[in-house]
């Protein structure tokens, strides 16, 4: 796949002071350790609201996805773990750049607060990045697993594009569950933005579980297809479901098998 030439033509309309500070502090370091190859960039709107759904297999993923969105002229905003906002300096910075805290709760999901916060961002013509898997994939070879319905819900409720995105190569910088960055040699990371998910037949319907599950399945299928393109491989026919493998959906797991750390340099 050849990187998109459209990248050079896109203006950045969302450079607030806080984001400029982050750009000065972070981007030089990222350029030192990684090179992004962006594909399908025309699928991310230049202006207006959107919901972006990426795959997730490394704790470094949000940094790479945020960088790619920033390079395309949009401000990257996530639903982020609330615990991060309680870290001195880090929490202050996250609030200043408009990130959305999410409290993990037991027995009843995450509640409506993050959905309402993300919806408010969308209503103000911003974009929000939501990991539909909710956590690092449990799939042994890093393929997307079963998705949750939050991203699809916001896209359907607000009538905005739901855009799949897949990336490959981040695991060479920081493998799943690892705490040690691999800084050298410089890594090549490929990212492809897919066309918006076709939800026309679902819009206007009651947002019941069947509708949300169908929309989420379409999103996960699209993300998996994009990742197949990047990896040049075929994903398993059945999407991984942690519950069927007695796995928790939170925290680190160890299934006794090696996970893929394929370097895509």
PDB file of C-alpha atoms in Angstrom:
ATOM      1  CA  UNK A   1       0.000   0.000   0.000  1.00  0.00           C
ATOM      2  CA  UNK A   2       1.265   3.453  -0.912  1.00  0.00           C
ATOM      3  CA  UNK A   3       0.872   6.297   1.625  1.00  0.00           C
ATOM      4  CA  UNK A   4      -1.747   8.883   0.715  1.00  0.00           C
ATOM      5  CA  UNK A   5      -0.519  12.059  -1.000  1.00  0.00           C
ATOM      6  CA  UNK A   6      -3.502  13.980   0.403  1.00  0.00           C
ATOM      7  CA  UNK A   7      -1.705  14.434   3.730  1.00  0.00           C
ATOM      8  CA  UNK A   8       0.237  17.437   2.453  1.00  0.00           C
ATOM      9  CA  UNK A   9      -2.937  19.288   1.440  1.00  0.00           C
ATOM     10  CA  UNK A  10      -4.815  19.171   4.740  1.00  0.00           C
ATOM     11  CA  UNK A  11      -4.877  22.299   6.934  1.00  0.00           C
ATOM     12  CA  UNK A  12      -4.951  22.068  10.733  1.00  0.00           C
ATOM     13  CA  UNK A  13      -7.899  24.060  12.070  1.00  0.00           C
ATOM     14  CA  UNK A  14      -7.835  22.702  15.631  1.00  0.00           C
ATOM     15  CA  UNK A  15      -4.440  23.787  16.968  1.00  0.00           C
ATOM     16  CA  UNK A  16      -5.317  25.166  20.393  1.00  0.00           C
ATOM     17  CA  UNK A  17      -2.555  26.468  22.640  1.00  0.00           C
ATOM     18  CA  UNK A  18      -2.611  23.304  24.772  1.00  0.00           C
ATOM     19  CA  UNK A  19      -2.265  21.082  21.724  1.00  0.00           C
ATOM     20  CA  UNK A  20       0.597  23.221  20.400  1.00  0.00           C
ATOM     21  CA  UNK A  21       2.463  22.730  23.678  1.00  0.00           C
ATOM     22  CA  UNK A  22       1.984  18.956  23.422  1.00  0.00           C
ATOM     23  CA  UNK A  23       3.101  19.068  19.796  1.00  0.00           C
ATOM     24  CA  UNK A  24       6.363  20.821  20.678  1.00  0.00           C
ATOM     25  CA  UNK A  25       7.098  18.442  23.542  1.00  0.00           C
ATOM     26  CA  UNK A  26       6.052  15.122  22.025  1.00  0.00           C
ATOM     27  CA  UNK A  27       6.271  15.131  18.222  1.00  0.00           C
ATOM     28  CA  UNK A  28      10.109  15.380  17.990  1.00  0.00           C
ATOM     29  CA  UNK A  29      10.427  12.280  20.175  1.00  0.00           C
ATOM     30  CA  UNK A  30       7.848  10.368  18.110  1.00  0.00           C
ATOM     31  CA  UNK A  31       9.611  11.291  14.867  1.00  0.00           C
ATOM     32  CA  UNK A  32      12.817   9.908  16.362  1.00  0.00           C
ATOM     33  CA  UNK A  33      11.406   6.463  17.181  1.00  0.00           C
ATOM     34  CA  UNK A  34       8.763   5.891  14.490  1.00  0.00           C
ATOM     35  CA  UNK A  35       7.759   6.694  10.932  1.00  0.00           C
ATOM     36  CA  UNK A  36       4.054   6.763  10.091  1.00  0.00           C
ATOM     37  CA  UNK A  37       2.778   5.581   6.720  1.00  0.00           C
ATOM     38  CA  UNK A  38      -0.775   6.892   6.409  1.00  0.00           C
ATOM     39  CA  UNK A  39      -3.293   5.453   3.956  1.00  0.00           C
ATOM     40  CA  UNK A  40      -6.923   6.335   3.194  1.00  0.00           C
ATOM     41  CA  UNK A  41      -6.536   9.779   4.748  1.00  0.00           C
ATOM     42  CA  UNK A  42      -9.390  11.223   2.682  1.00  0.00           C
ATOM     43  CA  UNK A  43     -11.755   9.117   4.812  1.00  0.00           C
ATOM     44  CA  UNK A  44     -11.148  11.290   7.881  1.00  0.00           C
ATOM     45  CA  UNK A  45     -13.234  14.481   7.524  1.00  0.00           C
ATOM     46  CA  UNK A  46     -11.276  17.722   7.262  1.00  0.00           C
ATOM     47  CA  UNK A  47     -13.949  19.437   9.384  1.00  0.00           C
ATOM     48  CA  UNK A  48     -17.032  18.381  11.302  1.00  0.00           C
ATOM     49  CA  UNK A  49     -17.751  15.661  13.856  1.00  0.00           C
ATOM     50  CA  UNK A  50     -16.755  12.024  13.620  1.00  0.00           C
ATOM     51  CA  UNK A  51     -16.329   8.901  15.718  1.00  0.00           C
ATOM     52  CA  UNK A  52     -13.106   6.996  15.015  1.00  0.00           C
ATOM     53  CA  UNK A  53     -12.796   3.315  15.960  1.00  0.00           C
ATOM     54  CA  UNK A  54      -9.231   1.855  15.994  1.00  0.00           C
ATOM     55  CA  UNK A  55      -7.873  -1.603  16.791  1.00  0.00           C
ATOM     56  CA  UNK A  56      -6.022  -1.930  20.096  1.00  0.00           C
ATOM     57  CA  UNK A  57      -3.117  -4.222  20.992  1.00  0.00           C
ATOM     58  CA  UNK A  58      -0.462  -2.050  22.684  1.00  0.00           C
ATOM     59  CA  UNK A  59      -0.547   0.560  25.413  1.00  0.00           C
ATOM     60  CA  UNK A  60       1.300   2.820  22.957  1.00  0.00           C
ATOM     61  CA  UNK A  61      -1.593   2.679  20.468  1.00  0.00           C
ATOM     62  CA  UNK A  62      -3.308   5.880  21.655  1.00  0.00           C
ATOM     63  CA  UNK A  63      -0.131   7.873  21.103  1.00  0.00           C
ATOM     64  CA  UNK A  64       0.217   6.595  17.545  1.00  0.00           C
ATOM     65  CA  UNK A  65      -3.453   7.041  16.682  1.00  0.00           C
ATOM     66  CA  UNK A  66      -3.451  10.540  18.183  1.00  0.00           C
ATOM     67  CA  UNK A  67      -0.346  11.437  16.170  1.00  0.00           C
ATOM     68  CA  UNK A  68      -1.919  10.212  12.937  1.00  0.00           C
ATOM     69  CA  UNK A  69      -5.120  12.176  13.558  1.00  0.00           C
ATOM     70  CA  UNK A  70      -3.085  15.280  14.426  1.00  0.00           C
ATOM     71  CA  UNK A  71      -1.068  14.946  11.212  1.00  0.00           C
ATOM     72  CA  UNK A  72      -4.405  15.034   9.373  1.00  0.00           C
ATOM     73  CA  UNK A  73      -5.346  18.348  10.938  1.00  0.00           C
ATOM     74  CA  UNK A  74      -7.780  17.141  13.591  1.00  0.00           C
ATOM     75  CA  UNK A  75      -7.564  17.301  17.367  1.00  0.00           C
ATOM     76  CA  UNK A  76      -7.340  13.777  18.831  1.00  0.00           C
ATOM     77  CA  UNK A  77      -9.643  13.252  21.800  1.00  0.00           C
ATOM     78  CA  UNK A  78     -10.237   9.933  23.539  1.00  0.00           C
ATOM     79  CA  UNK A  79     -12.341   8.289  26.164  1.00  0.00           C
ATOM     80  CA  UNK A  80      -9.467   7.729  28.622  1.00  0.00           C
ATOM     81  CA  UNK A  81      -9.205   5.791  31.890  1.00  0.00           C
ATOM     82  CA  UNK A  82     -10.188   8.086  34.756  1.00  0.00           C
ATOM     83  CA  UNK A  83      -7.193   6.883  36.772  1.00  0.00           C
ATOM     84  CA  UNK A  84      -4.903   8.735  34.357  1.00  0.00           C
ATOM     85  CA  UNK A  85      -6.570  12.018  35.307  1.00  0.00           C
ATOM     86  CA  UNK A  86      -5.549  11.511  38.930  1.00  0.00           C
ATOM     87  CA  UNK A  87      -1.835  11.481  38.062  1.00  0.00           C
ATOM     88  CA  UNK A  88      -0.215  14.861  38.834  1.00  0.00           C
ATOM     89  CA  UNK A  89       0.696  16.858  35.718  1.00  0.00           C
ATOM     90  CA  UNK A  90      -0.615  14.095  33.427  1.00  0.00           C
ATOM     91  CA  UNK A  91      -4.190  14.649  34.557  1.00  0.00           C
ATOM     92  CA  UNK A  92      -3.850  18.408  34.169  1.00  0.00           C
ATOM     93  CA  UNK A  93      -2.540  17.989  30.641  1.00  0.00           C
ATOM     94  CA  UNK A  94      -5.281  15.547  29.655  1.00  0.00           C
ATOM     95  CA  UNK A  95      -7.975  17.958  30.801  1.00  0.00           C
ATOM     96  CA  UNK A  96      -6.394  20.876  28.974  1.00  0.00           C
ATOM     97  CA  UNK A  97      -6.494  19.006  25.658  1.00  0.00           C
ATOM     98  CA  UNK A  98     -10.083  17.896  26.152  1.00  0.00           C
ATOM     99  CA  UNK A  99      -9.706  14.190  26.882  1.00  0.00           C
ATOM    100  CA  UNK A 100     -12.740  12.450  28.400  1.00  0.00           C
ATOM    101  CA  UNK A 101     -12.363  10.498  31.673  1.00  0.00           C
ATOM    102  CA  UNK A 102     -14.046   7.110  31.951  1.00  0.00           C
ATOM    103  CA  UNK A 103     -14.583   5.401  35.295  1.00  0.00           C
ATOM    104  CA  UNK A 104     -14.583   1.627  35.092  1.00  0.00           C
ATOM    105  CA  UNK A 105     -17.445   0.276  37.155  1.00  0.00           C
ATOM    106  CA  UNK A 106     -18.380  -3.270  37.966  1.00  0.00           C
ATOM    107  CA  UNK A 107     -21.673  -4.973  37.367  1.00  0.00           C
ATOM    108  CA  UNK A 108     -23.169  -2.347  35.100  1.00  0.00           C
ATOM    109  CA  UNK A 109     -20.786  -1.172  32.433  1.00  0.00           C
ATOM    110  CA  UNK A 110     -19.376   2.335  32.406  1.00  0.00           C
ATOM    111  CA  UNK A 111     -22.564   4.328  32.850  1.00  0.00           C
ATOM    112  CA  UNK A 112     -23.802   7.212  30.731  1.00  0.00           C
ATOM    113  CA  UNK A 113     -21.286   9.914  31.722  1.00  0.00           C
ATOM    114  CA  UNK A 114     -18.621   9.150  29.080  1.00  0.00           C
ATOM    115  CA  UNK A 115     -21.272   8.733  26.373  1.00  0.00           C
ATOM    116  CA  UNK A 116     -22.752  12.118  27.257  1.00  0.00           C
ATOM    117  CA  UNK A 117     -19.310  13.764  27.330  1.00  0.00           C
ATOM    118  CA  UNK A 118     -18.353  12.295  23.957  1.00  0.00           C
ATOM    119  CA  UNK A 119     -21.707  13.284  22.490  1.00  0.00           C
ATOM    120  CA  UNK A 120     -21.188  16.860  23.694  1.00  0.00           C
ATOM    121  CA  UNK A 121     -17.809  16.938  21.946  1.00  0.00           C
ATOM    122  CA  UNK A 122     -19.385  15.692  18.723  1.00  0.00           C
ATOM    123  CA  UNK A 123     -22.139  18.304  18.968  1.00  0.00           C
ATOM    124  CA  UNK A 124     -19.427  20.983  18.980  1.00  0.00           C
ATOM    125  CA  UNK A 125     -18.076  19.660  15.666  1.00  0.00           C
ATOM    126  CA  UNK A 126     -15.189  17.777  17.204  1.00  0.00           C
ATOM    127  CA  UNK A 127     -14.127  14.203  16.753  1.00  0.00           C
ATOM    128  CA  UNK A 128     -13.832  11.492  19.365  1.00  0.00           C
ATOM    129  CA  UNK A 129     -11.688   8.336  19.280  1.00  0.00           C
ATOM    130  CA  UNK A 130     -13.229   5.303  20.948  1.00  0.00           C
ATOM    131  CA  UNK A 131     -11.613   1.879  21.139  1.00  0.00           C
ATOM    132  CA  UNK A 132     -14.539  -0.450  20.427  1.00  0.00           C
ATOM    133  CA  UNK A 133     -12.741  -3.378  22.069  1.00  0.00           C
ATOM    134  CA  UNK A 134     -12.560  -1.391  25.295  1.00  0.00           C
ATOM    135  CA  UNK A 135      -9.135  -2.785  26.219  1.00  0.00           C
ATOM    136  CA  UNK A 136      -6.126  -4.487  24.637  1.00  0.00           C
ATOM    137  CA  UNK A 137      -7.232  -7.372  22.467  1.00  0.00           C
ATOM    138  CA  UNK A 138      -7.070 -10.782  24.114  1.00  0.00           C
ATOM    139  CA  UNK A 139      -6.671 -12.497  20.721  1.00  0.00           C
ATOM    140  CA  UNK A 140      -3.306 -14.341  20.827  1.00  0.00           C
ATOM    141  CA  UNK A 141      -2.111 -13.021  17.452  1.00  0.00           C
ATOM    142  CA  UNK A 142      -3.320  -9.455  18.025  1.00  0.00           C
ATOM    143  CA  UNK A 143      -6.380  -9.596  15.770  1.00  0.00           C
ATOM    144  CA  UNK A 144      -9.385  -7.488  16.866  1.00  0.00           C
ATOM    145  CA  UNK A 145     -11.674  -9.219  19.323  1.00  0.00           C
ATOM    146  CA  UNK A 146     -15.348  -8.733  20.121  1.00  0.00           C
ATOM    147  CA  UNK A 147     -16.373  -5.071  20.231  1.00  0.00           C
ATOM    148  CA  UNK A 148     -18.466  -3.025  22.644  1.00  0.00           C
ATOM    149  CA  UNK A 149     -21.289  -0.762  21.498  1.00  0.00           C
ATOM    150  CA  UNK A 150     -20.218   2.710  22.731  1.00  0.00           C
ATOM    151  CA  UNK A 151     -18.713   3.961  19.454  1.00  0.00           C
ATOM    152  CA  UNK A 152     -21.696   2.771  17.417  1.00  0.00           C
ATOM    153  CA  UNK A 153     -24.143   4.280  19.906  1.00  0.00           C
ATOM    154  CA  UNK A 154     -22.633   7.765  19.673  1.00  0.00           C
ATOM    155  CA  UNK A 155     -22.431   7.618  15.871  1.00  0.00           C
ATOM    156  CA  UNK A 156     -26.076   6.555  15.582  1.00  0.00           C
ATOM    157  CA  UNK A 157     -27.383   8.944  18.245  1.00  0.00           C
ATOM    158  CA  UNK A 158     -25.562  11.934  16.781  1.00  0.00           C
ATOM    159  CA  UNK A 159     -25.878  11.008  13.110  1.00  0.00           C
ATOM    160  CA  UNK A 160     -22.144  11.358  12.474  1.00  0.00           C
ATOM    161  CA  UNK A 161     -19.644   9.230  10.499  1.00  0.00           C
ATOM    162  CA  UNK A 162     -18.314   6.105  12.193  1.00  0.00           C
ATOM    163  CA  UNK A 163     -14.849   5.594  10.736  1.00  0.00           C
ATOM    164  CA  UNK A 164     -12.790   2.412  11.120  1.00  0.00           C
ATOM    165  CA  UNK A 165      -9.019   2.645  11.350  1.00  0.00           C
ATOM    166  CA  UNK A 166      -6.364  -0.051  11.686  1.00  0.00           C
ATOM    167  CA  UNK A 167      -2.663   0.193  12.402  1.00  0.00           C
ATOM    168  CA  UNK A 168       0.210  -2.276  12.507  1.00  0.00           C
ATOM    169  CA  UNK A 169       3.735  -1.891  13.830  1.00  0.00           C
ATOM    170  CA  UNK A 170       3.113  -0.331  17.234  1.00  0.00           C
ATOM    171  CA  UNK A 171       3.898  -3.661  18.883  1.00  0.00           C
ATOM    172  CA  UNK A 172       7.486  -3.239  17.691  1.00  0.00           C
ATOM    173  CA  UNK A 173       7.713  -0.065  19.811  1.00  0.00           C
ATOM    174  CA  UNK A 174       5.869  -1.444  22.831  1.00  0.00           C
ATOM    175  CA  UNK A 175       4.648  -5.067  22.830  1.00  0.00           C
ATOM    176  CA  UNK A 176       1.335  -5.930  24.450  1.00  0.00           C
ATOM    177  CA  UNK A 177       1.617  -5.642  28.262  1.00  0.00           C
ATOM    178  CA  UNK A 178       5.264  -4.596  28.059  1.00  0.00           C
ATOM    179  CA  UNK A 179       6.519  -1.534  29.932  1.00  0.00           C
ATOM    180  CA  UNK A 180       9.759  -1.211  27.962  1.00  0.00           C
ATOM    181  CA  UNK A 181       9.848   0.968  24.859  1.00  0.00           C
ATOM    182  CA  UNK A 182      12.025  -0.133  21.963  1.00  0.00           C
ATOM    183  CA  UNK A 183      13.466   3.148  20.744  1.00  0.00           C
ATOM    184  CA  UNK A 184      15.971   2.015  18.113  1.00  0.00           C
ATOM    185  CA  UNK A 185      16.060   1.284  15.295  1.00  0.00           C
ATOM    186  CA  UNK A 186      13.283   3.578  14.125  1.00  0.00           C
ATOM    187  CA  UNK A 187      10.064   1.627  13.556  1.00  0.00           C
ATOM    188  CA  UNK A 188       7.703   1.832  10.595  1.00  0.00           C
ATOM    189  CA  UNK A 189       4.028   1.949  11.570  1.00  0.00           C
ATOM    190  CA  UNK A 190       1.285   1.680   8.973  1.00  0.00           C
ATOM    191  CA  UNK A 191      -2.155   3.197   9.527  1.00  0.00           C
ATOM    192  CA  UNK A 192      -5.149   2.959   7.216  1.00  0.00           C
ATOM    193  CA  UNK A 193      -8.396   4.898   7.574  1.00  0.00           C
ATOM    194  CA  UNK A 194     -11.390   3.142   6.068  1.00  0.00           C
ATOM    195  CA  UNK A 195     -14.538   4.679   4.594  1.00  0.00           C
ATOM    196  CA  UNK A 196     -17.353   5.442   7.051  1.00  0.00           C
ATOM    197  CA  UNK A 197     -19.429   2.428   8.064  1.00  0.00           C
ATOM    198  CA  UNK A 198     -22.744   2.262   6.209  1.00  0.00           C
ATOM    199  CA  UNK A 199     -25.346   2.715   8.947  1.00  0.00           C
ATOM    200  CA  UNK A 200     -28.120   4.251   6.848  1.00  0.00           C
ATOM    201  CA  UNK A 201     -30.467   1.301   7.353  1.00  0.00           C
ATOM    202  CA  UNK A 202     -29.988   1.538  11.142  1.00  0.00           C
ATOM    203  CA  UNK A 203     -30.410   5.267  11.612  1.00  0.00           C
ATOM    204  CA  UNK A 204     -33.805   6.307  12.895  1.00  0.00           C
ATOM    205  CA  UNK A 205     -34.381   2.921  14.534  1.00  0.00           C
ATOM    206  CA  UNK A 206     -34.672   2.384  18.254  1.00  0.00           C
ATOM    207  CA  UNK A 207     -31.189   1.960  19.713  1.00  0.00           C
ATOM    208  CA  UNK A 208     -31.900  -1.464  21.112  1.00  0.00           C
ATOM    209  CA  UNK A 209     -29.272  -4.130  21.673  1.00  0.00           C
ATOM    210  CA  UNK A 210     -29.875  -5.744  18.297  1.00  0.00           C
ATOM    211  CA  UNK A 211     -29.286  -2.482  16.420  1.00  0.00           C
ATOM    212  CA  UNK A 212     -26.187  -1.571  18.425  1.00  0.00           C
ATOM    213  CA  UNK A 213     -24.740  -5.060  18.077  1.00  0.00           C
ATOM    214  CA  UNK A 214     -25.247  -5.006  14.300  1.00  0.00           C
ATOM    215  CA  UNK A 215     -23.568  -1.599  13.969  1.00  0.00           C
ATOM    216  CA  UNK A 216     -20.687  -2.708  16.194  1.00  0.00           C
ATOM    217  CA  UNK A 217     -20.223  -5.914  14.222  1.00  0.00           C
ATOM    218  CA  UNK A 218     -19.971  -3.908  11.001  1.00  0.00           C
ATOM    219  CA  UNK A 219     -17.324  -1.709  12.615  1.00  0.00           C
ATOM    220  CA  UNK A 220     -15.265  -4.655  13.871  1.00  0.00           C
ATOM    221  CA  UNK A 221     -15.520  -6.394  10.497  1.00  0.00           C
ATOM    222  CA  UNK A 222     -14.240  -3.252   8.759  1.00  0.00           C
ATOM    223  CA  UNK A 223     -11.357  -2.793  11.217  1.00  0.00           C
ATOM    224  CA  UNK A 224     -10.360  -6.434  10.785  1.00  0.00           C
ATOM    225  CA  UNK A 225     -10.459  -6.122   6.998  1.00  0.00           C
ATOM    226  CA  UNK A 226      -8.190  -3.080   7.094  1.00  0.00           C
ATOM    227  CA  UNK A 227      -5.767  -4.883   9.372  1.00  0.00           C
ATOM    228  CA  UNK A 228      -5.705  -7.851   6.995  1.00  0.00           C
ATOM    229  CA  UNK A 229      -4.587  -5.457   4.252  1.00  0.00           C
ATOM    230  CA  UNK A 230      -1.765  -4.092   6.384  1.00  0.00           C
ATOM    231  CA  UNK A 231      -0.572  -7.470   7.612  1.00  0.00           C
ATOM    232  CA  UNK A 232      -1.061  -9.343   4.350  1.00  0.00           C
ATOM    233  CA  UNK A 233      -2.715 -12.120   6.339  1.00  0.00           C
ATOM    234  CA  UNK A 234      -6.201 -13.492   6.927  1.00  0.00           C
ATOM    235  CA  UNK A 235      -7.809 -13.061  10.332  1.00  0.00           C
ATOM    236  CA  UNK A 236      -9.444 -16.015  12.110  1.00  0.00           C
ATOM    237  CA  UNK A 237     -12.943 -16.737  10.821  1.00  0.00           C
ATOM    238  CA  UNK A 238     -14.447 -16.351  14.308  1.00  0.00           C
ATOM    239  CA  UNK A 239     -13.858 -13.176  16.293  1.00  0.00           C
ATOM    240  CA  UNK A 240     -12.255 -13.749  19.696  1.00  0.00           C
ATOM    241  CA  UNK A 241     -14.634 -13.568  22.657  1.00  0.00           C
ATOM    242  CA  UNK A 242     -12.831 -13.355  26.029  1.00  0.00           C
ATOM    243  CA  UNK A 243     -15.822 -14.813  27.887  1.00  0.00           C
ATOM    244  CA  UNK A 244     -15.570 -18.016  25.875  1.00  0.00           C
ATOM    245  CA  UNK A 245     -11.940 -18.390  26.957  1.00  0.00           C
ATOM    246  CA  UNK A 246     -12.481 -17.597  30.650  1.00  0.00           C
ATOM    247  CA  UNK A 247     -10.622 -14.325  30.308  1.00  0.00           C
ATOM    248  CA  UNK A 248     -11.236 -11.087  32.148  1.00  0.00           C
ATOM    249  CA  UNK A 249     -11.751  -8.051  29.945  1.00  0.00           C
ATOM    250  CA  UNK A 250      -9.655  -5.886  32.263  1.00  0.00           C
ATOM    251  CA  UNK A 251      -6.006  -6.080  33.243  1.00  0.00           C
ATOM    252  CA  UNK A 252      -3.199  -8.198  31.925  1.00  0.00           C
ATOM    253  CA  UNK A 253      -3.736 -11.767  30.776  1.00  0.00           C
ATOM    254  CA  UNK A 254      -1.411 -14.685  30.169  1.00  0.00           C
ATOM    255  CA  UNK A 255      -2.850 -17.428  27.999  1.00  0.00           C
ATOM    256  CA  UNK A 256       0.417 -19.331  27.807  1.00  0.00           C
ATOM    257  CA  UNK A 257       0.968 -18.543  24.154  1.00  0.00           C
ATOM    258  CA  UNK A 258       3.343 -16.092  22.505  1.00  0.00           C
ATOM    259  CA  UNK A 259       1.745 -13.013  21.013  1.00  0.00           C
ATOM    260  CA  UNK A 260       2.829 -11.572  17.723  1.00  0.00           C
ATOM    261  CA  UNK A 261       5.621  -9.013  17.854  1.00  0.00           C
ATOM    262  CA  UNK A 262       6.090  -8.841  14.111  1.00  0.00           C
ATOM    263  CA  UNK A 263       8.255  -5.881  13.180  1.00  0.00           C
ATOM    264  CA  UNK A 264       6.961  -4.092  10.114  1.00  0.00           C
ATOM    265  CA  UNK A 265      10.073  -2.107   9.317  1.00  0.00           C
TER     266      UNK A 265
END
